[in-house]
Amino acid sequence: MSLKDKIDKDKLPQHIAIIMDGNGRWAKQKGKLRIYGHKHGVISVRETAETAAELGIKYLTLYAFSTENWSRPRAEVNALMKLLVQTIHKETKTLHENQIRLNAIGNLDALPGVTRRELEEAIKETAKYDKMSMTLALSYSSRWEITNMVKEIADKVNKGEILAENIDQELIAQNMVTHLMPDPELLIRTSGEYRISNFLLWQIAYSELYFTPVLWPDFRKENLYEAIIDFQQRERRFGKTTEQIKK
Ligand code: IPE
Ligand code: IPE
Ligand code: MG
């Protein structure tokens, strides 16, 4: 039985989020510059997107660049921004072929103009697809998002559009940049680090976490299958008891 056959098609997560980590270490192991790792990470993005769409995953969110990543050496940041433009340009074909809708979350205004334009173009071009929605988290951090959400809600309260006493979880979720997607059932982090690094803190309240030592540029479809199979063996209790779940 192949790994893929072990996946229960009726128990697929709707939304998988991935912290794509380990590009720099992958390159270093090969005696290359960090950007060499980022370039190879693109192959993993393509394969993961194609595999997820083929399986029937509806939402895939990829943490590509954090707010904190702006503090990296200027040369790496510039190279990453350039790589982003090239990748979006080249990979739009993959999006069309697989009917994937592209989306982006984060402080996109902080991106260089050319990167933002390329991104907006690809988002517009693929808006018609509904096989899978792929979201790139760019210049994103959860605390940035939560801060924004608080400002937006405060603004609405100030304008009298909502009453403070009516603020609830639903309203908070609606004011997050992720408001168009369900919370991820599965969060994967590669490269053997056991942390969240400011990613989707609100949305992963009940996500299953999957950590793998595989460095992102080595991540292949089998690795995605393994993560999904692992996820399907878990019992998601949401605070209840096993007995209640089994009923
Ligand atoms: C992840 O790989 C990609 C980004 C954060 C942009 P890293 O660049 O963090 O690689 P490591 O963690 O240093 O190996
Ligand atoms: C998290 O990776 C951000 C992305 C994958 C884009 P980092 O490499 O920036 O995380 P830390 O610094 O190791 O926590
Ligand atoms: Mg890293």
CSV table of C-alpha atoms and ligand atoms in Angstrom, one decimal:
chain,number,residue,atom,x,y,z
A,1,MET,CA,0.0,0.0,0.0
A,2,SER,CA,1.5,3.3,-1.0
A,3,LEU,CA,1.6,6.2,1.4
A,4,LYS,CA,-1.0,8.1,-0.7
A,5,ASP,CA,-3.4,5.2,-0.4
A,6,LYS,CA,-3.2,5.3,3.3
A,7,ILE,CA,-4.9,8.7,3.3
A,8,ASP,CA,-8.6,8.6,4.2
A,9,LYS,CA,-10.2,10.9,1.6
A,10,ASP,CA,-13.2,11.5,3.9
A,11,LYS,CA,-11.1,12.8,6.7
A,12,LEU,CA,-8.9,15.3,4.9
A,13,PRO,CA,-8.1,18.6,6.7
A,14,GLN,CA,-9.8,21.5,4.8
A,15,HIS,CA,-6.9,23.8,5.6
A,16,ILE,CA,-3.2,23.1,6.0
A,17,ALA,CA,-0.8,25.8,7.1
A,18,ILE,CA,3.0,25.4,6.8
A,19,ILE,CA,5.9,27.1,8.3
A,20,MET,CA,8.5,26.5,5.6
A,21,ASP,CA,11.7,26.6,7.5
A,22,GLY,CA,15.3,25.4,7.0
A,23,ASN,CA,16.3,26.8,3.6
A,24,GLY,CA,19.5,28.5,5.0
A,25,ARG,CA,20.7,25.3,6.8
A,26,TRP,CA,20.0,23.2,3.7
A,27,ALA,CA,22.2,25.5,1.6
A,28,LYS,CA,24.9,25.7,4.3
A,29,GLN,CA,25.1,21.9,4.4
A,30,LYS,CA,25.9,22.0,0.7
A,31,GLY,CA,28.5,24.8,1.1
A,32,LYS,CA,26.3,27.3,-0.7
A,33,LEU,CA,24.8,30.7,0.1
A,34,ARG,CA,21.5,30.9,1.9
A,35,ILE,CA,19.7,32.2,-1.2
A,36,TYR,CA,20.5,28.9,-2.9
A,37,GLY,CA,18.3,27.2,-0.3
A,38,HIS,CA,15.5,29.7,-0.9
A,39,LYS,CA,15.6,29.0,-4.6
A,40,HIS,CA,15.3,25.3,-4.0
A,41,GLY,CA,12.5,25.9,-1.6
A,42,VAL,CA,10.4,27.1,-4.5
A,43,ILE,CA,10.4,23.5,-5.9
A,44,SER,CA,9.0,22.3,-2.6
A,45,VAL,CA,6.3,25.0,-2.8
A,46,ARG,CA,5.3,23.9,-6.3
A,47,GLU,CA,5.2,20.2,-5.3
A,48,THR,CA,3.3,20.9,-2.1
A,49,ALA,CA,0.7,23.1,-3.9
A,50,GLU,CA,0.2,20.5,-6.7
A,51,THR,CA,-0.1,17.6,-4.2
A,52,ALA,CA,-2.5,19.4,-1.9
A,53,ALA,CA,-4.7,20.5,-4.7
A,54,GLU,CA,-4.7,17.0,-6.2
A,55,LEU,CA,-5.7,15.5,-2.8
A,56,GLY,CA,-8.6,17.9,-2.5
A,57,ILE,CA,-7.2,20.2,0.3
A,58,LYS,CA,-9.2,23.4,0.0
A,59,TYR,CA,-6.9,25.9,1.7
A,60,LEU,CA,-3.1,25.9,1.9
A,61,THR,CA,-1.4,28.7,3.7
A,62,LEU,CA,2.4,29.1,3.5
A,63,TYR,CA,4.5,31.3,5.8
A,64,ALA,CA,7.0,32.7,3.3
A,65,PHE,CA,8.3,35.9,5.0
A,66,SER,CA,7.7,37.1,8.5
A,67,THR,CA,7.6,40.6,9.9
A,68,GLU,CA,10.7,39.7,11.8
A,69,ASN,CA,12.5,38.5,8.6
A,70,TRP,CA,12.9,42.2,7.6
A,71,SER,CA,15.7,42.2,10.2
A,72,ARG,CA,17.9,39.8,8.2
A,73,PRO,CA,20.9,41.1,6.3
A,74,ARG,CA,19.9,43.5,3.6
A,75,ALA,CA,21.4,41.3,0.8
A,76,GLU,CA,19.2,38.3,1.8
A,77,VAL,CA,16.1,40.4,2.1
A,78,ASN,CA,16.7,41.9,-1.4
A,79,ALA,CA,17.4,38.5,-2.9
A,80,LEU,CA,14.3,37.1,-1.3
A,81,MET,CA,12.1,39.9,-2.7
A,82,LYS,CA,13.6,39.4,-6.1
A,83,LEU,CA,13.1,35.7,-5.9
A,84,LEU,CA,9.4,36.3,-5.0
A,85,VAL,CA,8.8,38.4,-8.1
A,86,GLN,CA,10.5,35.7,-10.3
A,87,THR,CA,8.7,32.9,-8.7
A,88,ILE,CA,5.2,34.4,-8.8
A,89,HIS,CA,5.8,35.3,-12.5
A,90,LYS,CA,7.1,31.8,-13.4
A,91,GLU,CA,4.7,29.8,-11.2
A,92,THR,CA,1.5,31.5,-12.3
A,93,LYS,CA,1.4,28.7,-14.9
A,94,THR,CA,1.3,26.1,-12.1
A,95,LEU,CA,-1.6,27.9,-10.6
A,96,HIS,CA,-3.5,27.9,-13.9
A,97,GLU,CA,-2.8,24.3,-14.6
A,98,ASN,CA,-4.0,23.2,-11.1
A,99,GLN,CA,-6.8,25.8,-10.8
A,100,ILE,CA,-5.4,27.3,-7.7
A,101,ARG,CA,-6.5,30.7,-6.5
A,102,LEU,CA,-3.6,32.8,-5.1
A,103,ASN,CA,-4.1,35.0,-2.1
A,104,ALA,CA,-1.7,36.9,0.2
A,105,ILE,CA,-1.9,38.0,3.8
A,106,GLY,CA,0.4,40.3,5.7
A,107,ASN,CA,1.6,43.9,5.6
A,108,LEU,CA,1.8,43.9,1.8
A,109,ASP,CA,2.4,47.6,1.7
A,110,ALA,CA,5.8,47.0,3.1
A,111,LEU,CA,6.8,44.9,0.0
A,112,PRO,CA,8.8,46.6,-2.8
A,113,GLY,CA,6.4,48.0,-5.5
A,114,VAL,CA,7.4,45.5,-8.1
A,115,THR,CA,6.9,42.5,-5.8
A,116,ARG,CA,3.5,43.8,-4.8
A,117,ARG,CA,2.4,44.4,-8.4
A,118,GLU,CA,3.5,41.0,-9.5
A,119,LEU,CA,1.6,39.5,-6.6
A,120,GLU,CA,-1.6,41.5,-7.2
A,121,GLU,CA,-1.5,40.5,-10.9
A,122,ALA,CA,-1.3,36.8,-10.1
A,123,ILE,CA,-4.1,37.2,-7.5
A,124,LYS,CA,-6.3,38.9,-10.0
A,125,GLU,CA,-5.5,36.3,-12.8
A,126,THR,CA,-6.4,33.3,-10.6
A,127,ALA,CA,-9.4,34.8,-8.7
A,128,LYS,CA,-11.7,32.6,-10.8
A,129,TYR,CA,-10.4,29.3,-9.6
A,130,ASP,CA,-11.9,27.4,-6.7
A,131,LYS,CA,-10.1,24.0,-6.6
A,132,MET,CA,-7.8,25.3,-3.8
A,133,SER,CA,-6.9,28.6,-2.3
A,134,MET,CA,-3.2,29.1,-1.7
A,135,THR,CA,-2.3,31.9,0.6
A,136,LEU,CA,1.2,33.3,1.0
A,137,ALA,CA,1.9,35.0,4.3
A,138,LEU,CA,4.2,37.8,3.4
A,139,SER,CA,5.6,40.4,5.8
A,140,TYR,CA,3.1,38.7,8.1
A,141,SER,CA,3.2,38.1,11.8
A,142,SER,CA,0.3,37.2,14.1
A,143,ARG,CA,0.9,40.1,16.5
A,144,TRP,CA,0.9,42.5,13.6
A,145,GLU,CA,-2.5,41.0,12.5
A,146,ILE,CA,-3.9,41.1,16.0
A,147,THR,CA,-2.8,44.7,16.5
A,148,ASN,CA,-4.5,45.6,13.3
A,149,MET,CA,-7.7,43.8,14.3
A,150,VAL,CA,-7.9,45.7,17.6
A,151,LYS,CA,-7.4,49.0,15.8
A,152,GLU,CA,-10.2,48.2,13.3
A,153,ILE,CA,-12.6,47.1,15.9
A,154,ALA,CA,-11.8,50.2,18.1
A,155,ASP,CA,-12.4,52.4,15.1
A,156,LYS,CA,-15.8,50.8,14.5
A,157,VAL,CA,-16.7,51.3,18.2
A,158,ASN,CA,-15.6,54.9,18.0
A,159,LYS,CA,-17.8,55.5,15.0
A,160,GLY,CA,-20.7,53.9,16.8
A,161,GLU,CA,-21.0,51.1,14.2
A,162,ILE,CA,-20.7,48.4,16.9
A,163,LEU,CA,-21.1,48.3,20.7
A,164,ALA,CA,-18.1,47.3,22.8
A,165,GLU,CA,-20.3,44.8,24.6
A,166,ASN,CA,-21.1,43.1,21.3
A,167,ILE,CA,-17.4,42.2,20.6
A,168,ASP,CA,-17.2,38.4,20.4
A,169,GLN,CA,-15.0,35.7,18.8
A,170,GLU,CA,-16.9,35.9,15.6
A,171,LEU,CA,-16.3,39.6,15.2
A,172,ILE,CA,-12.6,39.2,16.0
A,173,ALA,CA,-12.2,36.4,13.4
A,174,GLN,CA,-14.0,38.6,10.9
A,175,ASN,CA,-11.5,41.4,11.4
A,176,MET,CA,-8.5,39.1,10.9
A,177,VAL,CA,-6.7,39.0,7.5
A,178,THR,CA,-7.7,35.3,7.4
A,179,HIS,CA,-11.4,36.0,7.6
A,180,LEU,CA,-12.1,34.2,4.3
A,181,MET,CA,-10.7,30.9,5.4
A,182,PRO,CA,-11.5,28.3,8.1
A,183,ASP,CA,-8.9,27.8,10.8
A,184,PRO,CA,-6.2,25.3,9.8
A,185,GLU,CA,-6.8,21.8,11.2
A,186,LEU,CA,-3.2,21.0,10.6
A,187,LEU,CA,-0.1,23.1,11.0
A,188,ILE,CA,3.2,21.7,9.7
A,189,ARG,CA,6.7,23.1,10.6
A,190,THR,CA,9.8,21.8,8.9
A,191,SER,CA,13.5,21.9,9.9
A,192,GLY,CA,13.1,20.5,13.4
A,193,GLU,CA,12.3,23.7,15.2
A,194,TYR,CA,9.5,23.5,17.8
A,195,ARG,CA,8.0,26.9,17.7
A,196,ILE,CA,5.4,29.0,16.0
A,197,SER,CA,7.4,32.1,15.3
A,198,ASN,CA,4.5,34.5,15.3
A,199,PHE,CA,2.3,32.6,12.9
A,200,LEU,CA,-1.5,32.5,13.0
A,201,LEU,CA,-1.7,32.5,16.9
A,202,TRP,CA,-5.4,33.0,17.0
A,203,GLN,CA,-6.3,30.6,14.2
A,204,ILE,CA,-4.3,27.6,15.5
A,205,ALA,CA,-6.1,27.5,18.9
A,206,TYR,CA,-7.2,23.9,18.1
A,207,SER,CA,-4.9,23.0,15.2
A,208,GLU,CA,-3.0,19.7,15.3
A,209,LEU,CA,0.8,20.5,15.2
A,210,TYR,CA,3.2,18.4,13.1
A,211,PHE,CA,6.9,19.0,13.4
A,212,THR,CA,9.3,17.3,11.0
A,213,PRO,CA,13.1,17.5,10.9
A,214,VAL,CA,13.0,17.6,7.0
A,215,LEU,CA,14.5,20.9,5.8
A,216,TRP,CA,12.0,22.8,3.6
A,217,PRO,CA,14.0,22.4,0.3
A,218,ASP,CA,13.8,18.6,0.8
A,219,PHE,CA,10.1,18.5,1.5
A,220,ARG,CA,8.3,16.4,-1.1
A,221,LYS,CA,4.8,15.0,-1.6
A,222,GLU,CA,5.6,11.9,0.6
A,223,ASN,CA,6.3,14.3,3.5
A,224,LEU,CA,2.9,15.9,3.0
A,225,TYR,CA,1.3,12.5,2.9
A,226,GLU,CA,3.0,11.5,6.1
A,227,ALA,CA,1.8,14.6,7.9
A,228,ILE,CA,-1.8,14.1,6.8
A,229,ILE,CA,-1.7,10.4,7.8
A,230,ASP,CA,-0.3,11.4,11.2
A,231,PHE,CA,-3.1,14.0,11.5
A,232,GLN,CA,-5.7,11.4,10.7
A,233,GLN,CA,-4.6,9.2,13.5
A,234,ARG,CA,-5.1,11.9,16.1
A,235,GLU,CA,-8.2,12.3,18.3
A,236,ARG,CA,-9.4,15.9,18.2
A,237,ARG,CA,-11.3,16.4,21.4
A,238,PHE,CA,-11.8,20.2,21.6
A,239,GLY,CA,-12.0,20.0,25.3
A,240,LYS,CA,-14.4,17.1,25.5
A,241,THR,CA,-13.7,13.5,26.7
A,242,THR,CA,-12.9,10.5,24.4
A,243,GLU,CA,-16.2,9.0,25.4
A,244,GLN,CA,-18.1,12.0,24.2
A,245,ILE,CA,-16.2,12.1,20.9
A,246,LYS,CA,-16.8,8.4,20.2
A,247,LYS,CA,-20.6,8.7,20.7
B,1,IPE,C1,12.9,29.7,5.8
B,1,IPE,O1,14.2,29.3,5.8
B,1,IPE,C2,12.6,30.8,4.8
B,1,IPE,C3,12.4,32.1,5.4
B,1,IPE,C4,12.3,32.4,6.7
B,1,IPE,C5,12.3,33.2,4.5
B,1,IPE,P1,15.3,30.0,6.7
B,1,IPE,O2,15.9,31.1,5.8
B,1,IPE,O3,14.8,30.5,8.0
B,1,IPE,O4,16.4,28.9,6.9
B,1,IPE,P2,17.1,28.5,8.3
B,1,IPE,O5,16.1,28.4,9.3
B,1,IPE,O6,18.1,29.6,8.6
B,1,IPE,O7,17.8,27.2,8.0
B,2,IPE,C1,9.7,31.5,10.4
B,2,IPE,O1,11.0,31.1,10.1
B,2,IPE,C2,9.2,32.4,9.3
B,2,IPE,C3,9.0,31.7,8.0
B,2,IPE,C4,9.2,30.5,7.7
B,2,IPE,C5,8.7,32.6,6.9
B,2,IPE,P1,12.2,31.8,10.8
B,2,IPE,O2,13.4,31.1,10.4
B,2,IPE,O3,12.2,33.2,10.5
B,2,IPE,O4,11.9,31.6,12.4
B,2,IPE,P2,12.8,31.6,13.6
B,2,IPE,O5,13.5,32.9,13.6
B,2,IPE,O6,13.8,30.5,13.5
B,2,IPE,O7,11.9,31.5,14.8
B,3,MG,MG,14.5,29.6,9.8
